[in-house]
């Protein structure tokens, strides 16, 4: 049976996450070893859209948002990384390149609710709920969700929110190195990472 290289599941999942025709490179595999995988997230140049109230929405091609209704809208994306069937993977990251976008307030995410009309019909209404992140909370730039099985393969979801917000100062991380350590020990240091070749152990994980 055919073996699938370790990085191919990452590439496949990224292909499904990004719209066709996006064109720009969005990630680059840096290393794959028996105990870790490292890849670089390449963030496209953002577009700033100013609302009527002067607040700004930061749009990034291929990105959605994980922000709940009422919170500031932060562009985000999820990467799925194949991991071994047991153990607790650890995720570490390093900002390789950042860019200042300016000084402005970020627009918040609208909520939606149903409103009954006079004829008994329902229509969807947009509204602005209370801010669930009141007090200045912002999610981390890189975080890991729970690992789950996709068929026979265990997959870890890695979320990336590339905006860096300090008061009204907004920067974007344009390049981020993400390392997923499978062993549950310390995060892998750069000196431990080998070239982008795929290890034999990982090939065996994908044998059908």
GROMACS .gro file of N, CA and C in nm, residues 32-179:
model
  444
   32UNK      N    1   1.031   1.784   1.001
   32UNK     CA    2   0.945   1.676   1.047
   32UNK      C    3   1.036   1.567   1.102
   33UNK      N    4   1.025   1.539   1.233
   33UNK     CA    5   1.105   1.436   1.297
   33UNK      C    6   1.012   1.341   1.370
   34UNK      N    7   1.070   1.243   1.438
   34UNK     CA    8   0.988   1.145   1.508
   34UNK      C    9   0.911   1.208   1.624
   35UNK      N   10   0.957   1.318   1.677
   35UNK     CA   11   0.893   1.375   1.795
   35UNK      C   12   0.836   1.515   1.773
   36UNK      N   13   0.847   1.570   1.654
   36UNK     CA   14   0.796   1.706   1.636
   36UNK      C   15   0.775   1.736   1.489
   37UNK      N   16   0.698   1.842   1.465
   37UNK     CA   17   0.687   1.900   1.332
   37UNK      C   18   0.690   2.051   1.350
   38UNK      N   19   0.758   2.119   1.259
   38UNK     CA   20   0.766   2.265   1.264
   38UNK      C   21   0.728   2.320   1.128
   39UNK      N   22   0.646   2.425   1.129
   39UNK     CA   23   0.609   2.489   1.003
   39UNK      C   24   0.599   2.639   1.024
   40UNK      N   25   0.614   2.711   0.915
   40UNK     CA   26   0.609   2.857   0.918
   40UNK      C   27   0.476   2.904   0.860
   41UNK      N   28   0.405   2.986   0.934
   41UNK     CA   29   0.282   3.048   0.886
   41UNK      C   30   0.318   3.178   0.818
   42UNK      N   31   0.274   3.195   0.694
   42UNK     CA   32   0.302   3.316   0.617
   42UNK      C   33   0.171   3.390   0.600
   43UNK      N   34   0.160   3.503   0.667
   43UNK     CA   35   0.033   3.577   0.672
   43UNK      C   36   0.027   3.678   0.558
   44UNK      N   37  -0.077   3.672   0.474
   44UNK     CA   38  -0.089   3.770   0.365
   44UNK      C   39  -0.103   3.913   0.419
   45UNK      N   40  -0.074   4.010   0.336
   45UNK     CA   41  -0.085   4.150   0.378
   45UNK      C   42  -0.232   4.184   0.406
   46UNK      N   43  -0.260   4.240   0.523
   46UNK     CA   44  -0.399   4.270   0.559
   46UNK      C   45  -0.456   4.388   0.482
   47UNK      N   46  -0.589   4.391   0.475
   47UNK     CA   47  -0.663   4.505   0.422
   47UNK      C   48  -0.737   4.570   0.538
   48UNK      N   49  -0.728   4.703   0.549
   48UNK     CA   50  -0.796   4.776   0.656
   48UNK      C   51  -0.924   4.837   0.602
   49UNK      N   52  -1.036   4.801   0.663
   49UNK     CA   53  -1.168   4.852   0.621
   49UNK      C   54  -1.224   4.937   0.734
   50UNK      N   55  -1.240   5.067   0.708
   50UNK     CA   56  -1.289   5.159   0.810
   50UNK      C   57  -1.441   5.167   0.806
   51UNK      N   58  -1.505   5.146   0.920
   51UNK     CA   59  -1.650   5.153   0.931
   51UNK      C   60  -1.696   5.299   0.946
   52UNK      N   61  -1.827   5.320   0.940
   52UNK     CA   62  -1.881   5.456   0.953
   52UNK      C   63  -1.848   5.519   1.087
   53UNK      N   64  -1.836   5.437   1.191
   53UNK     CA   65  -1.806   5.492   1.324
   53UNK      C   66  -1.657   5.512   1.347
   54UNK      N   67  -1.575   5.488   1.244
   54UNK     CA   68  -1.431   5.510   1.255
   54UNK      C   69  -1.353   5.389   1.302
   55UNK      N   70  -1.422   5.285   1.346
   55UNK     CA   71  -1.352   5.163   1.386
   55UNK      C   72  -1.310   5.084   1.261
   56UNK      N   73  -1.212   4.998   1.277
   56UNK     CA   74  -1.149   4.933   1.162
   56UNK      C   75  -1.164   4.781   1.173
   57UNK      N   76  -1.195   4.719   1.059
   57UNK     CA   77  -1.191   4.573   1.048
   57UNK      C   78  -1.068   4.534   0.967
   58UNK      N   79  -0.993   4.441   1.022
   58UNK     CA   80  -0.871   4.395   0.955
   58UNK      C   81  -0.905   4.267   0.880
   59UNK      N   82  -0.898   4.273   0.748
   59UNK     CA   83  -0.930   4.158   0.663
   59UNK      C   84  -0.801   4.096   0.611
   60UNK      N   85  -0.792   3.963   0.619
   60UNK     CA   86  -0.678   3.890   0.565
   60UNK      C   87  -0.733   3.780   0.475
   61UNK      N   88  -0.684   3.775   0.354
   61UNK     CA   89  -0.733   3.678   0.255
   61UNK      C   90  -0.722   3.536   0.308
   62UNK      N   91  -0.833   3.463   0.306
   62UNK     CA   92  -0.834   3.325   0.351
   62UNK      C   93  -0.860   3.307   0.499
   63UNK      N   94  -0.869   3.416   0.576
   63UNK     CA   95  -0.888   3.409   0.720
   63UNK      C   96  -1.033   3.440   0.755
   64UNK      N   97  -1.083   3.372   0.860
   64UNK     CA   98  -1.211   3.405   0.920
   64UNK      C   99  -1.186   3.472   1.054
   65UNK      N  100  -1.270   3.442   1.153
   65UNK     CA  101  -1.246   3.492   1.288
   65UNK      C  102  -1.297   3.392   1.389
   66UNK      N  103  -1.227   3.382   1.502
   66UNK     CA  104  -1.272   3.301   1.615
   66UNK      C  105  -1.337   3.387   1.723
   67UNK      N  106  -1.342   3.518   1.701
   67UNK     CA  107  -1.396   3.609   1.802
   67UNK      C  108  -1.546   3.585   1.820
   68UNK      N  109  -1.593   3.577   1.944
   68UNK     CA  110  -1.738   3.563   1.967
   68UNK      C  111  -1.810   3.694   1.942
   69UNK      N  112  -1.941   3.686   1.926
   69UNK     CA  113  -2.022   3.807   1.905
   69UNK      C  114  -2.001   3.905   2.021
   70UNK      N  115  -1.980   4.031   1.985
   70UNK     CA  116  -1.958   4.136   2.084
   70UNK      C  117  -1.812   4.168   2.107
   71UNK      N  118  -1.722   4.075   2.074
   71UNK     CA  119  -1.579   4.096   2.095
   71UNK      C  120  -1.517   4.164   1.973
   72UNK      N  121  -1.397   4.217   1.990
   72UNK     CA  122  -1.327   4.276   1.876
   72UNK      C  123  -1.300   4.167   1.774
   73UNK      N  124  -1.311   4.203   1.646
   73UNK     CA  125  -1.295   4.105   1.539
   73UNK      C  126  -1.146   4.086   1.508
   74UNK      N  127  -1.095   3.969   1.539
   74UNK     CA  128  -0.955   3.935   1.511
   74UNK      C  129  -0.951   3.830   1.401
   75UNK      N  130  -0.880   3.856   1.293
   75UNK     CA  131  -0.869   3.752   1.189
   75UNK      C  132  -0.797   3.630   1.244
   76UNK      N  133  -0.844   3.512   1.206
   76UNK     CA  134  -0.782   3.390   1.256
   76UNK      C  135  -0.797   3.277   1.156
   77UNK      N  136  -0.714   3.176   1.175
   77UNK     CA  137  -0.718   3.059   1.087
   77UNK      C  138  -0.676   2.938   1.169
   78UNK      N  139  -0.718   2.819   1.125
   78UNK     CA  140  -0.687   2.696   1.196
   78UNK      C  141  -0.607   2.603   1.105
   79UNK      N  142  -0.499   2.548   1.160
   79UNK     CA  143  -0.418   2.448   1.091
   79UNK      C  144  -0.438   2.313   1.161
   80UNK      N  145  -0.451   2.207   1.084
   80UNK     CA  146  -0.465   2.073   1.142
   80UNK      C  147  -0.334   1.997   1.122
   81UNK      N  148  -0.281   1.946   1.233
   81UNK     CA  149  -0.152   1.879   1.231
   81UNK      C  150  -0.169   1.735   1.279
   82UNK      N  151  -0.120   1.639   1.202
   82UNK     CA  152  -0.127   1.498   1.241
   82UNK      C  153  -0.034   1.473   1.358
   83UNK      N  154  -0.084   1.405   1.463
   83UNK     CA  155  -0.005   1.374   1.582
   83UNK      C  156  -0.022   1.226   1.614
   84UNK      N  157   0.069   1.170   1.696
   84UNK     CA  158   0.057   1.029   1.734
   84UNK      C  159  -0.073   1.003   1.810
   85UNK      N  160  -0.115   0.875   1.821
   85UNK     CA  161  -0.244   0.841   1.882
   85UNK      C  162  -0.251   0.862   2.032
   86UNK      N  163  -0.138   0.882   2.100
   86UNK     CA  164  -0.140   0.905   2.245
   86UNK      C  165  -0.044   1.018   2.278
   87UNK      N  166  -0.053   1.064   2.402
   87UNK     CA  167   0.032   1.173   2.446
   87UNK      C  168  -0.036   1.308   2.433
   88UNK      N  169   0.021   1.408   2.500
   88UNK     CA  170  -0.033   1.543   2.497
   88UNK      C  171   0.063   1.634   2.421
   89UNK      N  172   0.032   1.667   2.296
   89UNK     CA  173   0.121   1.754   2.219
   89UNK      C  174   0.131   1.894   2.282
   90UNK      N  175   0.249   1.952   2.270
   90UNK     CA  176   0.274   2.089   2.314
   90UNK      C  177   0.301   2.177   2.193
   91UNK      N  178   0.249   2.298   2.197
   91UNK     CA  179   0.266   2.392   2.085
   91UNK      C  180   0.345   2.513   2.133
   92UNK      N  181   0.449   2.548   2.060
   92UNK     CA  182   0.527   2.668   2.086
   92UNK      C  183   0.536   2.748   1.958
   93UNK      N  184   0.561   2.879   1.971
   93UNK     CA  185   0.571   2.962   1.851
   93UNK      C  186   0.675   3.071   1.870
   94UNK      N  187   0.721   3.123   1.758
   94UNK     CA  188   0.817   3.233   1.755
   94UNK      C  189   0.776   3.329   1.646
   95UNK      N  190   0.770   3.458   1.679
   95UNK     CA  191   0.738   3.560   1.578
   95UNK      C  192   0.865   3.593   1.501
   96UNK      N  193   0.861   3.570   1.371
   96UNK     CA  194   0.978   3.592   1.286
   96UNK      C  195   0.976   3.729   1.219
   97UNK      N  196   0.856   3.784   1.196
   97UNK     CA  197   0.845   3.913   1.129
   97UNK      C  198   0.712   3.977   1.164
   98UNK      N  199   0.712   4.102   1.205
   98UNK     CA  200   0.588   4.173   1.236
   98UNK      C  201   0.584   4.304   1.159
   99UNK      N  202   0.464   4.359   1.143
   99UNK     CA  203   0.445   4.483   1.068
   99UNK      C  204   0.344   4.570   1.143
  100UNK      N  205   0.376   4.697   1.157
  100UNK     CA  206   0.282   4.790   1.221
  100UNK      C  207   0.173   4.829   1.123
  101UNK      N  208   0.046   4.818   1.169
  101UNK     CA  209  -0.066   4.856   1.084
  101UNK      C  210  -0.115   4.997   1.114
  102UNK      N  211  -0.092   5.046   1.236
  102UNK     CA  212  -0.135   5.181   1.269
  102UNK      C  213  -0.195   5.188   1.408
  103UNK      N  214  -0.252   5.304   1.438
  103UNK     CA  215  -0.317   5.328   1.567
  103UNK      C  216  -0.466   5.351   1.541
  104UNK      N  217  -0.549   5.257   1.583
  104UNK     CA  218  -0.693   5.267   1.559
  104UNK      C  219  -0.766   5.168   1.649
  105UNK      N  220  -0.896   5.188   1.662
  105UNK     CA  221  -0.979   5.096   1.735
  105UNK      C  222  -1.032   4.987   1.643
  106UNK      N  223  -1.046   4.867   1.697
  106UNK     CA  224  -1.095   4.755   1.618
  106UNK      C  225  -1.246   4.742   1.630
  107UNK      N  226  -1.310   4.717   1.517
  107UNK     CA  227  -1.455   4.695   1.517
  107UNK      C  228  -1.487   4.562   1.585
  108UNK      N  229  -1.608   4.552   1.638
  108UNK     CA  230  -1.651   4.432   1.708
  108UNK      C  231  -1.740   4.345   1.618
  109UNK      N  232  -1.758   4.220   1.659
  109UNK     CA  233  -1.836   4.123   1.583
  109UNK      C  234  -1.984   4.138   1.617
  110UNK      N  235  -2.066   4.152   1.514
  110UNK     CA  236  -2.211   4.159   1.534
  110UNK      C  237  -2.267   4.021   1.572
  111UNK      N  238  -2.372   4.025   1.654
  111UNK     CA  239  -2.449   3.905   1.679
  111UNK      C  240  -2.571   3.902   1.588
  112UNK      N  241  -2.637   3.789   1.581
  112UNK     CA  242  -2.759   3.775   1.501
  112UNK      C  243  -2.869   3.712   1.587
  113UNK      N  244  -2.989   3.761   1.568
  113UNK     CA  245  -3.104   3.704   1.639
  113UNK      C  246  -3.227   3.716   1.551
  114UNK      N  247  -3.327   3.636   1.584
  114UNK     CA  248  -3.452   3.638   1.508
  114UNK      C  249  -3.547   3.740   1.568
  115UNK      N  250  -3.615   3.814   1.481
  115UNK     CA  251  -3.715   3.912   1.524
  115UNK      C  252  -3.845   3.882   1.451
  116UNK      N  253  -3.953   3.874   1.527
  116UNK     CA  254  -4.082   3.841   1.468
  116UNK      C  255  -4.146   3.964   1.405
  117UNK      N  256  -4.196   3.948   1.284
  117UNK     CA  257  -4.263   4.056   1.213
  117UNK      C  258  -4.414   4.054   1.246
  118UNK      N  259  -4.483   4.157   1.202
  118UNK     CA  260  -4.627   4.167   1.229
  118UNK      C  261  -4.707   4.054   1.168
  119UNK      N  262  -4.659   3.995   1.058
  119UNK     CA  263  -4.731   3.886   0.993
  119UNK      C  264  -4.691   3.750   1.049
  120UNK      N  265  -4.615   3.751   1.158
  120UNK     CA  266  -4.574   3.625   1.219
  120UNK      C  267  -4.447   3.565   1.161
  121UNK      N  268  -4.394   3.627   1.056
  121UNK     CA  269  -4.271   3.577   0.994
  121UNK      C  270  -4.150   3.623   1.077
  122UNK      N  271  -4.044   3.545   1.070
  122UNK     CA  272  -3.921   3.580   1.141
  122UNK      C  273  -3.817   3.631   1.043
  123UNK      N  274  -3.743   3.729   1.086
  123UNK     CA  275  -3.630   3.775   1.005
  123UNK      C  276  -3.507   3.786   1.095
  124UNK      N  277  -3.393   3.776   1.033
  124UNK     CA  278  -3.267   3.784   1.107
  124UNK      C  279  -3.227   3.930   1.127
  125UNK      N  280  -3.193   3.963   1.249
  125UNK     CA  281  -3.154   4.100   1.282
  125UNK      C  282  -3.012   4.099   1.338
  126UNK      N  283  -2.931   4.192   1.292
  126UNK     CA  284  -2.798   4.208   1.350
  126UNK      C  285  -2.805   4.302   1.469
  127UNK      N  286  -2.728   4.270   1.573
  127UNK     CA  287  -2.723   4.357   1.690
  127UNK      C  288  -2.586   4.346   1.753
  128UNK      N  289  -2.555   4.437   1.845
  128UNK     CA  290  -2.424   4.435   1.910
  128UNK      C  291  -2.441   4.397   2.057
  129UNK      N  292  -2.407   4.275   2.093
  129UNK     CA  293  -2.419   4.232   2.232
  129UNK      C  294  -2.307   4.290   2.318
  130UNK      N  295  -2.315   4.266   2.448
  130UNK     CA  296  -2.211   4.310   2.540
  130UNK      C  297  -2.079   4.241   2.505
  131UNK      N  298  -1.970   4.309   2.532
  131UNK     CA  299  -1.837   4.257   2.500
  131UNK      C  300  -1.799   4.146   2.597
  132UNK      N  301  -1.786   4.021   2.549
  132UNK     CA  302  -1.746   3.912   2.640
  132UNK      C  303  -1.600   3.919   2.681
  133UNK      N  304  -1.522   4.003   2.611
  133UNK     CA  305  -1.381   4.019   2.645
  133UNK      C  306  -1.355   4.151   2.716
  134UNK      N  307  -1.455   4.207   2.780
  134UNK     CA  308  -1.437   4.333   2.852
  134UNK      C  309  -1.325   4.315   2.955
  135UNK      N  310  -1.242   4.418   2.967
  135UNK     CA  311  -1.130   4.407   3.060
  135UNK      C  312  -0.997   4.388   2.988
  136UNK      N  313  -1.001   4.383   2.854
  136UNK     CA  314  -0.877   4.380   2.779
  136UNK      C  315  -0.827   4.243   2.741
  137UNK      N  316  -0.907   4.137   2.765
  137UNK     CA  317  -0.861   4.003   2.728
  137UNK      C  318  -0.850   3.991   2.576
  138UNK      N  319  -0.742   3.928   2.530
  138UNK     CA  320  -0.728   3.889   2.390
  138UNK      C  321  -0.671   3.747   2.387
  139UNK      N  322  -0.713   3.665   2.291
  139UNK     CA  323  -0.661   3.529   2.283
  139UNK      C  324  -0.514   3.530   2.243
  140UNK      N  325  -0.441   3.421   2.273
  140UNK     CA  326  -0.300   3.415   2.233
  140UNK      C  327  -0.285   3.412   2.081
  141UNK      N  328  -0.167   3.450   2.035
  141UNK     CA  329  -0.141   3.452   1.892
  141UNK      C  330  -0.148   3.310   1.834
  142UNK      N  331  -0.094   3.213   1.905
  142UNK     CA  332  -0.101   3.073   1.864
  142UNK      C  333  -0.148   2.990   1.983
  143UNK      N  334  -0.246   2.904   1.959
  143UNK     CA  335  -0.296   2.818   2.066
  143UNK      C  336  -0.340   2.685   2.006
  144UNK      N  337  -0.348   2.583   2.092
  144UNK     CA  338  -0.387   2.450   2.047
  144UNK      C  339  -0.524   2.416   2.102
  145UNK      N  340  -0.607   2.356   2.017
  145UNK     CA  341  -0.733   2.302   2.062
  145UNK      C  342  -0.713   2.158   2.105
  146UNK      N  343  -0.823   2.088   2.126
  146UNK     CA  344  -0.812   1.947   2.162
  146UNK      C  345  -0.780   1.862   2.041
  147UNK      N  346  -0.706   1.754   2.063
  147UNK     CA  347  -0.678   1.659   1.956
  147UNK      C  348  -0.797   1.565   1.938
  148UNK      N  349  -0.827   1.529   1.814
  148UNK     CA  350  -0.939   1.441   1.784
  148UNK      C  351  -0.901   1.352   1.667
  149UNK      N  352  -0.973   1.243   1.651
  149UNK     CA  353  -0.944   1.150   1.543
  149UNK      C  354  -1.024   1.186   1.418
  150UNK      N  355  -0.955   1.188   1.305
  150UNK     CA  356  -1.018   1.197   1.173
  150UNK      C  357  -0.995   1.062   1.107
  151UNK      N  358  -1.095   0.974   1.114
  151UNK     CA  359  -1.074   0.836   1.072
  151UNK      C  360  -0.980   0.769   1.171
  152UNK      N  361  -0.869   0.715   1.121
  152UNK     CA  362  -0.773   0.648   1.207
  152UNK      C  363  -0.659   0.740   1.251
  153UNK      N  364  -0.657   0.863   1.201
  153UNK     CA  365  -0.547   0.953   1.231
  153UNK      C  366  -0.589   1.058   1.334
  154UNK      N  367  -0.510   1.074   1.439
  154UNK     CA  368  -0.533   1.177   1.540
  154UNK      C  369  -0.478   1.309   1.489
  155UNK      N  370  -0.558   1.414   1.504
  155UNK     CA  371  -0.523   1.544   1.446
  155UNK      C  372  -0.539   1.652   1.553
  156UNK      N  373  -0.443   1.742   1.559
  156UNK     CA  374  -0.446   1.854   1.652
  156UNK      C  375  -0.479   1.982   1.576
  157UNK      N  376  -0.574   2.058   1.628
  157UNK     CA  377  -0.609   2.187   1.568
  157UNK      C  378  -0.524   2.297   1.632
  158UNK      N  379  -0.454   2.372   1.548
  158UNK     CA  380  -0.370   2.483   1.594
  158UNK      C  381  -0.429   2.613   1.540
  159UNK      N  382  -0.471   2.699   1.632
  159UNK     CA  383  -0.530   2.827   1.592
  159UNK      C  384  -0.424   2.937   1.588
  160UNK      N  385  -0.435   3.022   1.486
  160UNK     CA  386  -0.344   3.135   1.472
  160UNK      C  387  -0.425   3.263   1.461
  161UNK      N  388  -0.401   3.356   1.554
  161UNK     CA  389  -0.460   3.491   1.551
  161UNK      C  390  -0.344   3.589   1.538
  162UNK      N  391  -0.312   3.635   1.416
  162UNK     CA  392  -0.185   3.707   1.396
  162UNK      C  393  -0.182   3.853   1.440
  163UNK      N  394  -0.295   3.910   1.484
  163UNK     CA  395  -0.291   4.050   1.526
  163UNK      C  396  -0.230   4.064   1.666
  164UNK      N  397  -0.148   4.167   1.683
  164UNK     CA  398  -0.088   4.202   1.811
  164UNK      C  399  -0.142   4.339   1.849
  165UNK      N  400  -0.221   4.346   1.955
  165UNK     CA  401  -0.292   4.469   1.992
  165UNK      C  402  -0.243   4.515   2.129
  166UNK      N  403  -0.195   4.639   2.135
  166UNK     CA  404  -0.153   4.701   2.260
  166UNK      C  405  -0.217   4.839   2.265
  167UNK      N  406  -0.329   4.848   2.340
  167UNK     CA  407  -0.406   4.972   2.338
  167UNK      C  408  -0.466   4.990   2.200
  168UNK      N  409  -0.439   5.106   2.138
  168UNK     CA  410  -0.485   5.129   2.001
  168UNK      C  411  -0.378   5.097   1.896
  169UNK      N  412  -0.260   5.056   1.942
  169UNK     CA  413  -0.153   5.020   1.850
  169UNK      C  414  -0.176   4.877   1.800
  170UNK      N  415  -0.180   4.863   1.667
  170UNK     CA  416  -0.209   4.732   1.608
  170UNK      C  417  -0.095   4.692   1.516
  171UNK      N  418  -0.040   4.574   1.541
  171UNK     CA  419   0.061   4.514   1.455
  171UNK      C  420   0.008   4.380   1.405
  172UNK      N  421   0.069   4.329   1.300
  172UNK     CA  422   0.034   4.196   1.251
  172UNK      C  423   0.162   4.114   1.239
  173UNK      N  424   0.156   3.990   1.283
  173UNK     CA  425   0.267   3.899   1.263
  173UNK      C  426   0.259   3.846   1.120
  174UNK      N  427   0.360   3.874   1.039
  174UNK     CA  428   0.358   3.832   0.899
  174UNK      C  429   0.420   3.693   0.879
  175UNK      N  430   0.510   3.654   0.971
  175UNK     CA  431   0.570   3.520   0.964
  175UNK      C  432   0.581   3.465   1.106
  176UNK      N  433   0.530   3.344   1.125
  176UNK     CA  434   0.528   3.281   1.257
  176UNK      C  435   0.579   3.138   1.243
  177UNK      N  436   0.676   3.103   1.324
  177UNK     CA  437   0.724   2.965   1.329
  177UNK      C  438   0.646   2.891   1.438
  178UNK      N  439   0.581   2.782   1.401
  178UNK     CA  440   0.502   2.702   1.495
  178UNK      C  441   0.567   2.565   1.507
  179UNK      N  442   0.590   2.521   1.631
  179UNK     CA  443   0.646   2.388   1.657
  179UNK      C  444   0.547   2.307   1.740
   0.00000   0.00000   0.00000
